[in-house]
Coordinates of C-alpha atoms and ligand atoms in Angstrom, one line a residue:
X1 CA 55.5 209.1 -9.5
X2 CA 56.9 206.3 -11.8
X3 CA 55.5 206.9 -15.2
X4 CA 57.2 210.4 -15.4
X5 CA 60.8 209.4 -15.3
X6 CA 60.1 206.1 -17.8
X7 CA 58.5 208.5 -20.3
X8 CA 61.2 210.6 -20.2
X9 CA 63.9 207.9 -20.7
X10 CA 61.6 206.1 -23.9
X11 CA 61.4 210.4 -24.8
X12 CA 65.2 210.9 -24.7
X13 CA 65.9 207.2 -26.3
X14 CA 63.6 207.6 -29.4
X15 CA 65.0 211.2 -29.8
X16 CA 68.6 210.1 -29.5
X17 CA 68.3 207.3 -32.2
X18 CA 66.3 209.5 -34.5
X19 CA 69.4 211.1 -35.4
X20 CA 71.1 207.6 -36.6
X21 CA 68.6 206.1 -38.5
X22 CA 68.9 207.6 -42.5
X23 CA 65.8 207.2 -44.5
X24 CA 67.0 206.6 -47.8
X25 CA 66.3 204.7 -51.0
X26 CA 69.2 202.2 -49.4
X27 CA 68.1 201.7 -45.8
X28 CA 64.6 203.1 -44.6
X29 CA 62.6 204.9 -47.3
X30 CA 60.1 205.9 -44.4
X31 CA 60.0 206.3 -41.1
X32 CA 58.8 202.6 -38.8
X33 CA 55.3 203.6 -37.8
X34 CA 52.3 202.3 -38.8
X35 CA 50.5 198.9 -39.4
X36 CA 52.4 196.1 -40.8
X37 CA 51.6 192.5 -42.5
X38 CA 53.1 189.3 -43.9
X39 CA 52.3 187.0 -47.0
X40 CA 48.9 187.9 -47.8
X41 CA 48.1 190.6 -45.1
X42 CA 45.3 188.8 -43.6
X43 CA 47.0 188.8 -40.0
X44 CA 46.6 192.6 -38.3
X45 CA 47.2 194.0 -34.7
X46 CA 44.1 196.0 -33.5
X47 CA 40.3 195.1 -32.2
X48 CA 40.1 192.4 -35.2
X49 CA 42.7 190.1 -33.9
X50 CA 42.3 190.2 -30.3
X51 CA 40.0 190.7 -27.3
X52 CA 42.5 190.6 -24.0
X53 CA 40.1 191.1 -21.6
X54 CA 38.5 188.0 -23.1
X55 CA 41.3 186.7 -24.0
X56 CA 39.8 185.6 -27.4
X57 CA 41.1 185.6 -31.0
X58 CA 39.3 186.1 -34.5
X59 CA 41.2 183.9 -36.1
X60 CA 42.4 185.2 -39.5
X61 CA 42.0 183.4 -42.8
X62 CA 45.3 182.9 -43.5
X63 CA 48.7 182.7 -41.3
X64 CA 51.0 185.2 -41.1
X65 CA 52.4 187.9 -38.8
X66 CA 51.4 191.6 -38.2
X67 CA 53.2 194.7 -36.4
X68 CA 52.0 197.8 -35.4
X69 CA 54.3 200.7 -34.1
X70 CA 53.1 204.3 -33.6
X71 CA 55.2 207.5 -33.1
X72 CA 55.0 207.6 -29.2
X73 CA 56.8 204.5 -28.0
X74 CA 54.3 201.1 -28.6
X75 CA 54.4 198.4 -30.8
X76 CA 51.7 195.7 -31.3
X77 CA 52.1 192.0 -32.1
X78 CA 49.9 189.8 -34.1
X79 CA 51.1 185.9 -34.8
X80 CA 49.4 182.8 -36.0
X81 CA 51.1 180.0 -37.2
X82 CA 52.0 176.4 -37.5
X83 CA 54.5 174.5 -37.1
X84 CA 55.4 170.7 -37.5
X85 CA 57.5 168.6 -35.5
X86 CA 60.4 167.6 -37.3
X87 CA 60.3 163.9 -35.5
X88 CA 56.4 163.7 -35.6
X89 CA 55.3 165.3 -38.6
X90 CA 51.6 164.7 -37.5
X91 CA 51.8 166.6 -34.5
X92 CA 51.5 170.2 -35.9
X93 CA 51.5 172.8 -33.6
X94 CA 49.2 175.9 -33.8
X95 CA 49.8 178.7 -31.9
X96 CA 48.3 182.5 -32.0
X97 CA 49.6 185.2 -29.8
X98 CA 48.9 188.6 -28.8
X99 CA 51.4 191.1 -27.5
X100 CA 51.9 194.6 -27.0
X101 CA 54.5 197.1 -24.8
X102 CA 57.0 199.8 -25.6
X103 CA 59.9 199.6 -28.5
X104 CA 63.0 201.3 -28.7
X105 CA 65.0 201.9 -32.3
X106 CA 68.5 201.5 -30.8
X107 CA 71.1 203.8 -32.3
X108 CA 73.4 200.8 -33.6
X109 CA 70.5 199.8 -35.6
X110 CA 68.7 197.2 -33.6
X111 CA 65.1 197.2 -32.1
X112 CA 63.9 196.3 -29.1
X113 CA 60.3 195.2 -28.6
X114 CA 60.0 195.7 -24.3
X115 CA 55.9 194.1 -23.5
X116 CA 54.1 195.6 -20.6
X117 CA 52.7 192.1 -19.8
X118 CA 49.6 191.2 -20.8
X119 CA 50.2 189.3 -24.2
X120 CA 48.9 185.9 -24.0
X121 CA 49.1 183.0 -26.7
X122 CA 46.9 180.0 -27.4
X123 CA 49.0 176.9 -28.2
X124 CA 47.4 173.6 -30.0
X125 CA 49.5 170.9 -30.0
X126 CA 48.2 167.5 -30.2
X127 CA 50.0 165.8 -29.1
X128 CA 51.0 167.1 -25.8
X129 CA 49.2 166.1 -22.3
X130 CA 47.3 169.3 -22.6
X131 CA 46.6 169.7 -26.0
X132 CA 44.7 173.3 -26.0
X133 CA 45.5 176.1 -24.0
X134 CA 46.2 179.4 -23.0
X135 CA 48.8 181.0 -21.5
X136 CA 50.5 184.4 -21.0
X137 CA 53.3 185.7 -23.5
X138 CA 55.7 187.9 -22.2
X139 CA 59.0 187.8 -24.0
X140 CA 61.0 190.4 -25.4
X141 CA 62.1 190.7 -28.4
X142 CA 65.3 192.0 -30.0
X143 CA 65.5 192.5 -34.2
X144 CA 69.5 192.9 -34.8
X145 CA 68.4 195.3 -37.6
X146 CA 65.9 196.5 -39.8
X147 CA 65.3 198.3 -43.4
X148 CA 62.5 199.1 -45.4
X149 CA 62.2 199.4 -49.4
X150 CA 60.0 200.6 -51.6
X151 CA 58.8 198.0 -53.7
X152 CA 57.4 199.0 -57.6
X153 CA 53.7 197.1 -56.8
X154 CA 53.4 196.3 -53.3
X155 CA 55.2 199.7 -52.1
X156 CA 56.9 200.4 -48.6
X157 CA 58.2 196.9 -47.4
X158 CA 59.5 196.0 -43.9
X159 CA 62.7 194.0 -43.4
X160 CA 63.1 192.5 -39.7
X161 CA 66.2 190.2 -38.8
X162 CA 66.5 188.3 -36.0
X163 CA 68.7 188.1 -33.3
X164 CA 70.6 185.7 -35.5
X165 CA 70.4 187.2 -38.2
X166 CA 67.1 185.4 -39.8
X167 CA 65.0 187.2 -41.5
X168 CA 61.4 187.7 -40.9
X169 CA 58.7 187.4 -43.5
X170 CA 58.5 190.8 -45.3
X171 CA 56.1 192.6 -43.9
X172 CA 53.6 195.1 -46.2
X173 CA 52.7 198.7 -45.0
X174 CA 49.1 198.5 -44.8
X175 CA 48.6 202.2 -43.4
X176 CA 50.6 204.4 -42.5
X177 CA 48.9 205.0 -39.0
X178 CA 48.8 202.1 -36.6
X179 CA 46.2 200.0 -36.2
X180 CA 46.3 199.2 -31.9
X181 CA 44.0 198.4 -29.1
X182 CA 44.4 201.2 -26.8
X183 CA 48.1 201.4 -25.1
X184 CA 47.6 200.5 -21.6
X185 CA 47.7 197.4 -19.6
X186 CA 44.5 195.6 -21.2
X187 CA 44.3 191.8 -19.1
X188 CA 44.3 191.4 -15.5
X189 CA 47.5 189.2 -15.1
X190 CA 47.3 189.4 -11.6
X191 CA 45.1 186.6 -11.4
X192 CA 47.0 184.1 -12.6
X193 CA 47.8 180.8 -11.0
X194 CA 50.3 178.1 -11.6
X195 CA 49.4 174.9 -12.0
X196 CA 51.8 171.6 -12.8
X197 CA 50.5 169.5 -15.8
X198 CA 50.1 165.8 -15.6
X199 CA 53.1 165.4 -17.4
X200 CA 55.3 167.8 -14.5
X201 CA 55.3 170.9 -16.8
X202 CA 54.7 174.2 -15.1
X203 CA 51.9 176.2 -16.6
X204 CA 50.7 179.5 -16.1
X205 CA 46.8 180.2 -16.7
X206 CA 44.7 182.8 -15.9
X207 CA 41.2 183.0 -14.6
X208 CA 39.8 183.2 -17.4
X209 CA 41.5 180.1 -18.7
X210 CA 40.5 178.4 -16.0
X211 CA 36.7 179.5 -16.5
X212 CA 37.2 178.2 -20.0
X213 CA 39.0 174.6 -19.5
X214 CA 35.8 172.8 -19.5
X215 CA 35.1 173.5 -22.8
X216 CA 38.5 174.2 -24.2
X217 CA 39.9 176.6 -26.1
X218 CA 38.4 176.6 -29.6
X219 CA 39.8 174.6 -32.1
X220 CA 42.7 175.8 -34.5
X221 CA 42.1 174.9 -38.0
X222 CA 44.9 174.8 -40.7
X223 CA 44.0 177.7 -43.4
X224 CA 44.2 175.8 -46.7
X225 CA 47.4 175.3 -49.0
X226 CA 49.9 176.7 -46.1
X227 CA 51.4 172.8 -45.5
X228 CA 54.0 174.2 -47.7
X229 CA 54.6 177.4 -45.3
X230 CA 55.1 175.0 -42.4
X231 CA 58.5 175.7 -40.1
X232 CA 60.1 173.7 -37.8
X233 CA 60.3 175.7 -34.4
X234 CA 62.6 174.2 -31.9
X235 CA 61.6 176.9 -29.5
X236 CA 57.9 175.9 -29.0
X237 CA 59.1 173.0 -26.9
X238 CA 60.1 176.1 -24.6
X239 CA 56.8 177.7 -24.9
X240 CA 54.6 174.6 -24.1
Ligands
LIG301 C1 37.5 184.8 -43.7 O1 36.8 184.6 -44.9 C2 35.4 184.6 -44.8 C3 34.9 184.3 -46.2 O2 35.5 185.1 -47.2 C4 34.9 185.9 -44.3 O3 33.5 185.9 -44.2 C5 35.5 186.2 -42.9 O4 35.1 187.4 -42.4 C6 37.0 186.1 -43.0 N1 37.5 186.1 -41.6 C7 38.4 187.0 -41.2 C8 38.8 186.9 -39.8 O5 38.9 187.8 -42.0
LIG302 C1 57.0 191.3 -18.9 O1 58.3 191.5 -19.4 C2 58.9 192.7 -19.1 C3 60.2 192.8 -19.8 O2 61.0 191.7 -19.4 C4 59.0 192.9 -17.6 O3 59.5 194.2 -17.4 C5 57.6 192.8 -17.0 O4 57.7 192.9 -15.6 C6 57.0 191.5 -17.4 N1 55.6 191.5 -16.9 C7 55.1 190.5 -16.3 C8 53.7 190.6 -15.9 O5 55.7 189.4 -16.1
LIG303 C1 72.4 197.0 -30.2 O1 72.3 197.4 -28.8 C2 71.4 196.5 -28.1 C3 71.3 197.0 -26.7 O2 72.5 197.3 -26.1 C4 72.1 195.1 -28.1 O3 71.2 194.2 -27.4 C5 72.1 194.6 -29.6 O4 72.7 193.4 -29.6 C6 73.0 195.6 -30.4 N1 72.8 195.3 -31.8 C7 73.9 195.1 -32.6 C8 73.6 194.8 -34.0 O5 75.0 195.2 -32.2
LIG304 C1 43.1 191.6 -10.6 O1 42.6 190.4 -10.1 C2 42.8 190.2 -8.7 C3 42.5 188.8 -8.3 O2 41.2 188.5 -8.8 C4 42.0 191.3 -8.0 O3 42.2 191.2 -6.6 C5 42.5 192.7 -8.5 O4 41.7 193.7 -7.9 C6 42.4 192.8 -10.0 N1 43.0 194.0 -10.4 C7 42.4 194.8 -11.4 C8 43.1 196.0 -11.7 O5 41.3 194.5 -11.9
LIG305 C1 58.6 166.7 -31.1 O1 58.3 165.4 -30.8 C2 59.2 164.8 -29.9 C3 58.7 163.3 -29.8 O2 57.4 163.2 -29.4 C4 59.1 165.5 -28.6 O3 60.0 164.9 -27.6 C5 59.5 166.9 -28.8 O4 59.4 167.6 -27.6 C6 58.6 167.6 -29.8 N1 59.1 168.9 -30.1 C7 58.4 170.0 -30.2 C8 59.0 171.2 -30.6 O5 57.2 169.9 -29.9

């Protein structure tokens, strides 16, 4: 059977990089598990964000980003934001994703989020040939490092740099415990189906998708007072 040797290996990884993370005033005051949030906390993993099976989103009130990790092995992402076009300012693009898999806290200090592939994201963008749609989201993710400090009101406060060394918005403990859908494969993604676009891009949809093209994906709506939150993403020309 395959599940017993890959538990073993995320067993023996976690264990080995326990030793070489210090949880101290300077680096990590507590240890990475439980349920994370951004800017005004609005944006959580679990049951309220997503609905795979659906593949559905309650969009939150506000944008922002959550994480989820729990003591044996998964993480949980939860993302929606906007972002303009730096050469066509009006075309803002919305997107909201789902994800969800194993991470590993590497002993030279990195994490590595690995998904088990059913994420999926909804992408808005106006003005593309297919302006609404859904697609699956299945990317890995690597954070070169990562601290957390207790801060006097807000108290334990998560630190995530990219690759590059970027940081992500700081992200607010909201409970210690993590708040996840269950942590198994949760969509069917054997179902999909390529299609090309109009305009010669290469899509991947899913059934459900499909089911739903008639009447679109619902509607993104800008929160209120975030046009000054807006970033410039050169990488959602990859993701459309
Ligand atoms: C957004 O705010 C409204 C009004 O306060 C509230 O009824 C609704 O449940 C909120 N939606 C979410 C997803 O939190
Ligand atoms: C999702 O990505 C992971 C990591 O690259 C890969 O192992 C897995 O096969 C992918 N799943 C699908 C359905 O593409
Ligand atoms: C840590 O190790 C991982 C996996 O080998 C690697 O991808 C990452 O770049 C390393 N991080 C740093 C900060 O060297
Ligand atoms: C996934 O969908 C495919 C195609 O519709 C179907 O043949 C397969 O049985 C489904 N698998 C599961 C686990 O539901
Ligand atoms: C921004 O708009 C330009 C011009 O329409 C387009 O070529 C480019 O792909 C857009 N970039 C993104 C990230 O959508």
């Amino acid at each position: 059977m395959l599940i017993f040797p890959l538990t073993a290996l995320l067993f023996a990884a976690s264990s080995a990089s326990a030793q070489d993370i210090i949880y101290n005033a300077a680096h990590n005051v507590t240890p990475i598990t439980g349920t994370w949030s951004s800017g005004s906390r609005h944006v959580v993993t679990g049951p309220g964000f997503a609905n795979p099976s659906q593949e559905t989103f309650t969009y939150p009130n506000t944008t922002g980003v959550g994480y989820s990790f729990s003591d044996d092995g998964w993480y949980e992402i939860a993302r929606y934001r906007f972002a303009s076009n730096a050469s066509e300012p009006n075309c803002i693009i919305g997107t909201v994703v789902w994800a969800h898999g194993h991470y590993e806290l590497v002993g030279n200090g990195s994490i590595i989020l690995t998904p088990v592939g059913d994420g999926y994201q909804q992408v808005q963008a106006p003005c593309a040939a297919t302006s609404n749609f859904i697609q699956n989201y299945n990317f890995t993710e690597l954070f070169d490092h990562w601290q957390i400090f207790m801060d006097p009101t807000d108290g334990p406060k998560l630190h995530l740099f990219q690759f590059d060394g970027s940081p992500v918005a700081p992200l607010f403990q909201l409970s210690p415990d993590p708040n996840m859908l269950p942590k198994q494969v949760l969509r069917n993604v054997s179902a999909n189906v390529v299609t090309t676009t109009s305009d010669g891009l290469v899509s991947t949809e899913t059934l459900a998708s499909r089911k739903k093209k008639r009447s679109a994906a619902p509607e993104l709506k800008q929160p209120m007072g975030m046009v000054a939150g807006l970033v410039v993403m050169a990488m959602v020309s990859t993701l459309l």
